[in-house]
mmCIF file with all atom_site columns, C-alpha atoms in Angstrom:
data_model
loop_
_atom_site.group_PDB
_atom_site.id
_atom_site.type_symbol
_atom_site.label_atom_id
_atom_site.label_alt_id
_atom_site.label_comp_id
_atom_site.label_asym_id
_atom_site.label_entity_id
_atom_site.label_seq_id
_atom_site.pdbx_PDB_ins_code
_atom_site.Cartn_x
_atom_site.Cartn_y
_atom_site.Cartn_z
_atom_site.occupancy
_atom_site.B_iso_or_equiv
_atom_site.pdbx_formal_charge
_atom_site.auth_seq_id
_atom_site.auth_comp_id
_atom_site.auth_asym_id
_atom_site.auth_atom_id
_atom_site.pdbx_PDB_model_num
ATOM 1   C CA . MET R 1 1   ? -0.017  -0.005  0.007  1.00 63.00 ? 1   MET R CA 1
ATOM 2   C CA . THR R 1 2   ? 1.402   3.383   -0.994 1.00 75.00 ? 2   THR R CA 1
ATOM 3   C CA . VAL R 1 3   ? 1.058   5.912   1.792  1.00 86.00 ? 3   VAL R CA 1
ATOM 4   C CA . PRO R 1 4   ? 2.160   9.520   1.482  1.00 89.00 ? 4   PRO R CA 1
ATOM 5   C CA . LYS R 1 5   ? 4.884   10.650  3.755  1.00 92.00 ? 5   LYS R CA 1
ATOM 6   C CA . LEU R 1 6   ? 3.689   12.943  6.506  1.00 96.00 ? 6   LEU R CA 1
ATOM 7   C CA . ALA R 1 7   ? 5.506   16.095  7.498  1.00 96.00 ? 7   ALA R CA 1
ATOM 8   C CA . ASN R 1 8   ? 6.848   16.165  11.083 1.00 96.00 ? 8   ASN R CA 1
ATOM 9   C CA . ALA R 1 9   ? 4.034   18.378  12.353 1.00 95.00 ? 9   ALA R CA 1
ATOM 10  C CA . GLU R 1 10  ? 1.394   16.213  10.619 1.00 97.00 ? 10  GLU R CA 1
ATOM 11  C CA . LEU R 1 11  ? 2.956   13.135  12.148 1.00 97.00 ? 11  LEU R CA 1
ATOM 12  C CA . ALA R 1 12  ? 2.892   14.720  15.599 1.00 96.00 ? 12  ALA R CA 1
ATOM 13  C CA . VAL R 1 13  ? -0.854  15.342  15.228 1.00 97.00 ? 13  VAL R CA 1
ATOM 14  C CA . MET R 1 14  ? -1.410  11.741  13.993 1.00 98.00 ? 14  MET R CA 1
ATOM 15  C CA . ASN R 1 15  ? 0.618   10.343  16.898 1.00 98.00 ? 15  ASN R CA 1
ATOM 16  C CA . ARG R 1 16  ? -1.761  12.149  19.335 1.00 98.00 ? 16  ARG R CA 1
ATOM 17  C CA . LEU R 1 17  ? -4.844  10.834  17.470 1.00 98.00 ? 17  LEU R CA 1
ATOM 18  C CA . TRP R 1 18  ? -3.431  7.283   17.415 1.00 98.00 ? 18  TRP R CA 1
ATOM 19  C CA . GLU R 1 19  ? -2.886  7.509   21.172 1.00 97.00 ? 19  GLU R CA 1
ATOM 20  C CA . LYS R 1 20  ? -6.235  9.186   22.040 1.00 96.00 ? 20  LYS R CA 1
ATOM 21  C CA . GLY R 1 21  ? -8.448  7.770   19.226 1.00 96.00 ? 21  GLY R CA 1
ATOM 22  C CA . ILE R 1 22  ? -10.448 10.961  18.985 1.00 97.00 ? 22  ILE R CA 1
ATOM 23  C CA . ALA R 1 23  ? -9.838  14.604  19.826 1.00 97.00 ? 23  ALA R CA 1
ATOM 24  C CA . THR R 1 24  ? -10.923 18.130  19.089 1.00 95.00 ? 24  THR R CA 1
ATOM 25  C CA . ALA R 1 25  ? -8.568  20.705  17.524 1.00 94.00 ? 25  ALA R CA 1
ATOM 26  C CA . ARG R 1 26  ? -8.357  22.457  20.905 1.00 91.00 ? 26  ARG R CA 1
ATOM 27  C CA . GLN R 1 27  ? -7.337  19.283  22.698 1.00 94.00 ? 27  GLN R CA 1
ATOM 28  C CA . LEU R 1 28  ? -4.631  18.616  20.100 1.00 95.00 ? 28  LEU R CA 1
ATOM 29  C CA . ARG R 1 29  ? -3.359  22.201  20.335 1.00 92.00 ? 29  ARG R CA 1
ATOM 30  C CA . GLU R 1 30  ? -3.216  21.984  24.229 1.00 90.00 ? 30  GLU R CA 1
ATOM 31  C CA . GLN R 1 31  ? -1.294  18.702  24.027 1.00 91.00 ? 31  GLN R CA 1
ATOM 32  C CA . LEU R 1 32  ? 1.108   19.637  21.278 1.00 91.00 ? 32  LEU R CA 1
ATOM 33  C CA . TYR R 1 33  ? 1.684   23.266  22.129 1.00 86.00 ? 33  TYR R CA 1
ATOM 34  C CA . PRO R 1 34  ? 0.817   23.735  25.840 1.00 83.00 ? 34  PRO R CA 1
ATOM 35  C CA . GLU R 1 35  ? 2.775   26.940  26.186 1.00 80.00 ? 35  GLU R CA 1
ATOM 36  C CA . ALA R 1 36  ? 1.627   28.635  22.949 1.00 70.00 ? 36  ALA R CA 1
ATOM 37  C CA . ALA R 1 37  ? -2.066  28.209  23.536 1.00 60.00 ? 37  ALA R CA 1
ATOM 38  C CA . ARG R 1 38  ? -4.320  30.275  21.324 1.00 66.00 ? 38  ARG R CA 1
ATOM 39  C CA . PRO R 1 39  ? -1.899  31.483  18.552 1.00 69.00 ? 39  PRO R CA 1
ATOM 40  C CA . MET R 1 40  ? -1.310  27.853  17.517 1.00 78.00 ? 40  MET R CA 1
ATOM 41  C CA . HIS R 1 41  ? -4.976  27.092  16.970 1.00 80.00 ? 41  HIS R CA 1
ATOM 42  C CA . GLY R 1 42  ? -4.878  28.101  13.284 1.00 88.00 ? 42  GLY R CA 1
ATOM 43  C CA . THR R 1 43  ? -1.828  25.930  12.754 1.00 90.00 ? 43  THR R CA 1
ATOM 44  C CA . ILE R 1 44  ? -3.605  22.929  14.202 1.00 93.00 ? 44  ILE R CA 1
ATOM 45  C CA . GLN R 1 45  ? -6.697  23.685  12.087 1.00 94.00 ? 45  GLN R CA 1
ATOM 46  C CA . ARG R 1 46  ? -4.570  23.774  8.894  1.00 95.00 ? 46  ARG R CA 1
ATOM 47  C CA . LEU R 1 47  ? -2.698  20.564  9.818  1.00 96.00 ? 47  LEU R CA 1
ATOM 48  C CA . LEU R 1 48  ? -6.081  18.809  10.371 1.00 97.00 ? 48  LEU R CA 1
ATOM 49  C CA . GLN R 1 49  ? -7.371  20.123  7.007  1.00 97.00 ? 49  GLN R CA 1
ATOM 50  C CA . ARG R 1 50  ? -4.312  18.811  5.209  1.00 97.00 ? 50  ARG R CA 1
ATOM 51  C CA . LEU R 1 51  ? -4.581  15.435  6.993  1.00 98.00 ? 51  LEU R CA 1
ATOM 52  C CA . GLU R 1 52  ? -8.271  15.237  6.102  1.00 97.00 ? 52  GLU R CA 1
ATOM 53  C CA . ALA R 1 53  ? -7.522  16.049  2.476  1.00 96.00 ? 53  ALA R CA 1
ATOM 54  C CA . LYS R 1 54  ? -4.869  13.288  2.391  1.00 96.00 ? 54  LYS R CA 1
ATOM 55  C CA . GLY R 1 55  ? -7.337  10.786  3.861  1.00 95.00 ? 55  GLY R CA 1
ATOM 56  C CA . PHE R 1 56  ? -5.584  10.412  7.207  1.00 98.00 ? 56  PHE R CA 1
ATOM 57  C CA . VAL R 1 57  ? -8.272  11.835  9.523  1.00 98.00 ? 57  VAL R CA 1
ATOM 58  C CA . GLU R 1 58  ? -12.026 11.883  9.636  1.00 97.00 ? 58  GLU R CA 1
ATOM 59  C CA . ARG R 1 59  ? -13.992 14.882  10.880 1.00 96.00 ? 59  ARG R CA 1
ATOM 60  C CA . ASP R 1 60  ? -17.231 14.479  12.863 1.00 94.00 ? 60  ASP R CA 1
ATOM 61  C CA . SER R 1 61  ? -18.909 17.919  12.544 1.00 88.00 ? 61  SER R CA 1
ATOM 62  C CA . ASP R 1 62  ? -22.123 17.001  14.369 1.00 87.00 ? 62  ASP R CA 1
ATOM 63  C CA . ARG R 1 63  ? -20.983 19.000  17.399 1.00 84.00 ? 63  ARG R CA 1
ATOM 64  C CA . ALA R 1 64  ? -19.921 22.582  17.774 1.00 84.00 ? 64  ALA R CA 1
ATOM 65  C CA . ALA R 1 65  ? -16.350 21.418  18.459 1.00 88.00 ? 65  ALA R CA 1
ATOM 66  C CA . HIS R 1 66  ? -15.498 19.069  15.622 1.00 94.00 ? 66  HIS R CA 1
ATOM 67  C CA . LEU R 1 67  ? -14.052 15.743  16.536 1.00 97.00 ? 67  LEU R CA 1
ATOM 68  C CA . PHE R 1 68  ? -11.163 14.215  14.620 1.00 98.00 ? 68  PHE R CA 1
ATOM 69  C CA . SER R 1 69  ? -10.203 10.588  14.468 1.00 98.00 ? 69  SER R CA 1
ATOM 70  C CA . PRO R 1 70  ? -7.652  8.646   12.479 1.00 98.00 ? 70  PRO R CA 1
ATOM 71  C CA . ARG R 1 71  ? -8.783  6.934   9.288  1.00 97.00 ? 71  ARG R CA 1
ATOM 72  C CA . ILE R 1 72  ? -5.575  4.966   8.957  1.00 96.00 ? 72  ILE R CA 1
ATOM 73  C CA . SER R 1 73  ? -3.938  2.997   11.750 1.00 97.00 ? 73  SER R CA 1
ATOM 74  C CA . ARG R 1 74  ? -0.401  3.619   12.960 1.00 97.00 ? 74  ARG R CA 1
ATOM 75  C CA . GLU R 1 75  ? 0.480   0.050   11.747 1.00 96.00 ? 75  GLU R CA 1
ATOM 76  C CA . ALA R 1 76  ? -0.890  0.650   8.244  1.00 96.00 ? 76  ALA R CA 1
ATOM 77  C CA . TYR R 1 77  ? 1.068   3.955   8.010  1.00 97.00 ? 77  TYR R CA 1
ATOM 78  C CA . ALA R 1 78  ? 4.258   2.320   9.218  1.00 95.00 ? 78  ALA R CA 1
ATOM 79  C CA . ALA R 1 79  ? 3.792   -0.648  6.765  1.00 93.00 ? 79  ALA R CA 1
ATOM 80  C CA . GLY R 1 80  ? 3.166   1.751   3.875  1.00 93.00 ? 80  GLY R CA 1
ATOM 81  C CA . ARG R 1 81  ? 6.190   3.869   4.657  1.00 93.00 ? 81  ARG R CA 1
ATOM 82  C CA . LEU R 1 82  ? 8.416   0.798   5.040  1.00 91.00 ? 82  LEU R CA 1
ATOM 83  C CA . GLU R 1 83  ? 7.283   -0.528  1.701  1.00 92.00 ? 83  GLU R CA 1
ATOM 84  C CA . SER R 1 84  ? 8.021   2.840   0.062  1.00 91.00 ? 84  SER R CA 1
ATOM 85  C CA . LEU R 1 85  ? 11.458  2.967   1.700  1.00 90.00 ? 85  LEU R CA 1
ATOM 86  C CA . ALA R 1 86  ? 12.235  -0.586  0.525  1.00 90.00 ? 86  ALA R CA 1
ATOM 87  C CA . ASP R 1 87  ? 11.111  0.305   -3.001 1.00 90.00 ? 87  ASP R CA 1
ATOM 88  C CA . GLN R 1 88  ? 13.256  3.412   -3.122 1.00 89.00 ? 88  GLN R CA 1
ATOM 89  C CA . VAL R 1 89  ? 16.402  2.126   -1.420 1.00 90.00 ? 89  VAL R CA 1
ATOM 90  C CA . THR R 1 90  ? 16.668  -1.627  -1.959 1.00 89.00 ? 90  THR R CA 1
ATOM 91  C CA . GLY R 1 91  ? 14.512  -2.351  -5.033 1.00 90.00 ? 91  GLY R CA 1
ATOM 92  C CA . GLY R 1 92  ? 11.619  -3.581  -2.835 1.00 87.00 ? 92  GLY R CA 1
ATOM 93  C CA . SER R 1 93  ? 13.621  -6.057  -0.729 1.00 88.00 ? 93  SER R CA 1
ATOM 94  C CA . PHE R 1 94  ? 13.278  -6.012  2.997  1.00 87.00 ? 94  PHE R CA 1
ATOM 95  C CA . VAL R 1 95  ? 16.285  -8.274  3.546  1.00 89.00 ? 95  VAL R CA 1
ATOM 96  C CA . PRO R 1 96  ? 18.871  -5.443  3.829  1.00 89.00 ? 96  PRO R CA 1
ATOM 97  C CA . MET R 1 97  ? 16.653  -3.597  6.265  1.00 86.00 ? 97  MET R CA 1
ATOM 98  C CA . ILE R 1 98  ? 16.050  -6.641  8.476  1.00 84.00 ? 98  ILE R CA 1
ATOM 99  C CA . THR R 1 99  ? 19.692  -7.697  8.231  1.00 87.00 ? 99  THR R CA 1
ATOM 100 C CA . HIS R 1 100 ? 20.778  -4.252  9.490  1.00 86.00 ? 100 HIS R CA 1
ATOM 101 C CA . LEU R 1 101 ? 18.311  -4.361  12.422 1.00 82.00 ? 101 LEU R CA 1
ATOM 102 C CA . VAL R 1 102 ? 19.494  -7.875  13.464 1.00 83.00 ? 102 VAL R CA 1
ATOM 103 C CA . GLU R 1 103 ? 23.240  -7.276  13.023 1.00 85.00 ? 103 GLU R CA 1
ATOM 104 C CA . GLU R 1 104 ? 23.203  -3.908  14.779 1.00 82.00 ? 104 GLU R CA 1
ATOM 105 C CA . ARG R 1 105 ? 21.239  -5.413  17.673 1.00 74.00 ? 105 ARG R CA 1
ATOM 106 C CA . LYS R 1 106 ? 18.366  -2.903  17.201 1.00 78.00 ? 106 LYS R CA 1
ATOM 107 C CA . LEU R 1 107 ? 15.995  -5.838  17.750 1.00 82.00 ? 107 LEU R CA 1
ATOM 108 C CA . SER R 1 108 ? 15.447  -7.207  21.228 1.00 87.00 ? 108 SER R CA 1
ATOM 109 C CA . ASP R 1 109 ? 15.560  -10.973 21.840 1.00 87.00 ? 109 ASP R CA 1
ATOM 110 C CA . ALA R 1 110 ? 11.770  -10.929 22.097 1.00 91.00 ? 110 ALA R CA 1
ATOM 111 C CA . ASP R 1 111 ? 11.506  -9.125  18.778 1.00 88.00 ? 111 ASP R CA 1
ATOM 112 C CA . MET R 1 112 ? 13.797  -11.688 17.097 1.00 86.00 ? 112 MET R CA 1
ATOM 113 C CA . GLU R 1 113 ? 11.843  -14.520 18.607 1.00 91.00 ? 113 GLU R CA 1
ATOM 114 C CA . HIS R 1 114 ? 8.622   -13.007 17.253 1.00 91.00 ? 114 HIS R CA 1
ATOM 115 C CA . LEU R 1 115 ? 10.158  -12.730 13.801 1.00 88.00 ? 115 LEU R CA 1
ATOM 116 C CA . ARG R 1 116 ? 11.450  -16.345 14.001 1.00 90.00 ? 116 ARG R CA 1
ATOM 117 C CA . ARG R 1 117 ? 7.883   -17.527 14.784 1.00 94.00 ? 117 ARG R CA 1
ATOM 118 C CA . LEU R 1 118 ? 6.394   -15.523 11.972 1.00 90.00 ? 118 LEU R CA 1
ATOM 119 C CA . LEU R 1 119 ? 8.915   -16.980 9.477  1.00 89.00 ? 119 LEU R CA 1
ATOM 120 C CA . GLU R 1 120 ? 8.164   -20.529 10.698 1.00 93.00 ? 120 GLU R CA 1
ATOM 121 C CA . GLU R 1 121 ? 4.422   -20.048 10.204 1.00 92.00 ? 121 GLU R CA 1
ATOM 122 C CA . ARG R 1 122 ? 4.974   -19.076 6.525  1.00 86.00 ? 122 ARG R CA 1
#
């Protein structure tokens, strides 16, 4: 699945939505920019509009304060970005990426055991 790359600010909003499940623009602003308060509200609104246009968030406008929720899961986004990275860097192969993670010990023993089980099931 091809998933567009999110800008850092968009990803910060999505991370909050993935954690909370649903939020208003005000709640997101207060969580992401607690010191800035009101001036950042327009920024959050624009980020949410961009994310909605890209198909990442859904807006429930039945209430005065619109509610936003993710339309794509964190796992689906990560999978799509990894596929894009593999296509761009290694011709679509995940082997170099996994090899690097294993050899550089970026995977815990539990992670490696999980991968081992997945491979055995296939």
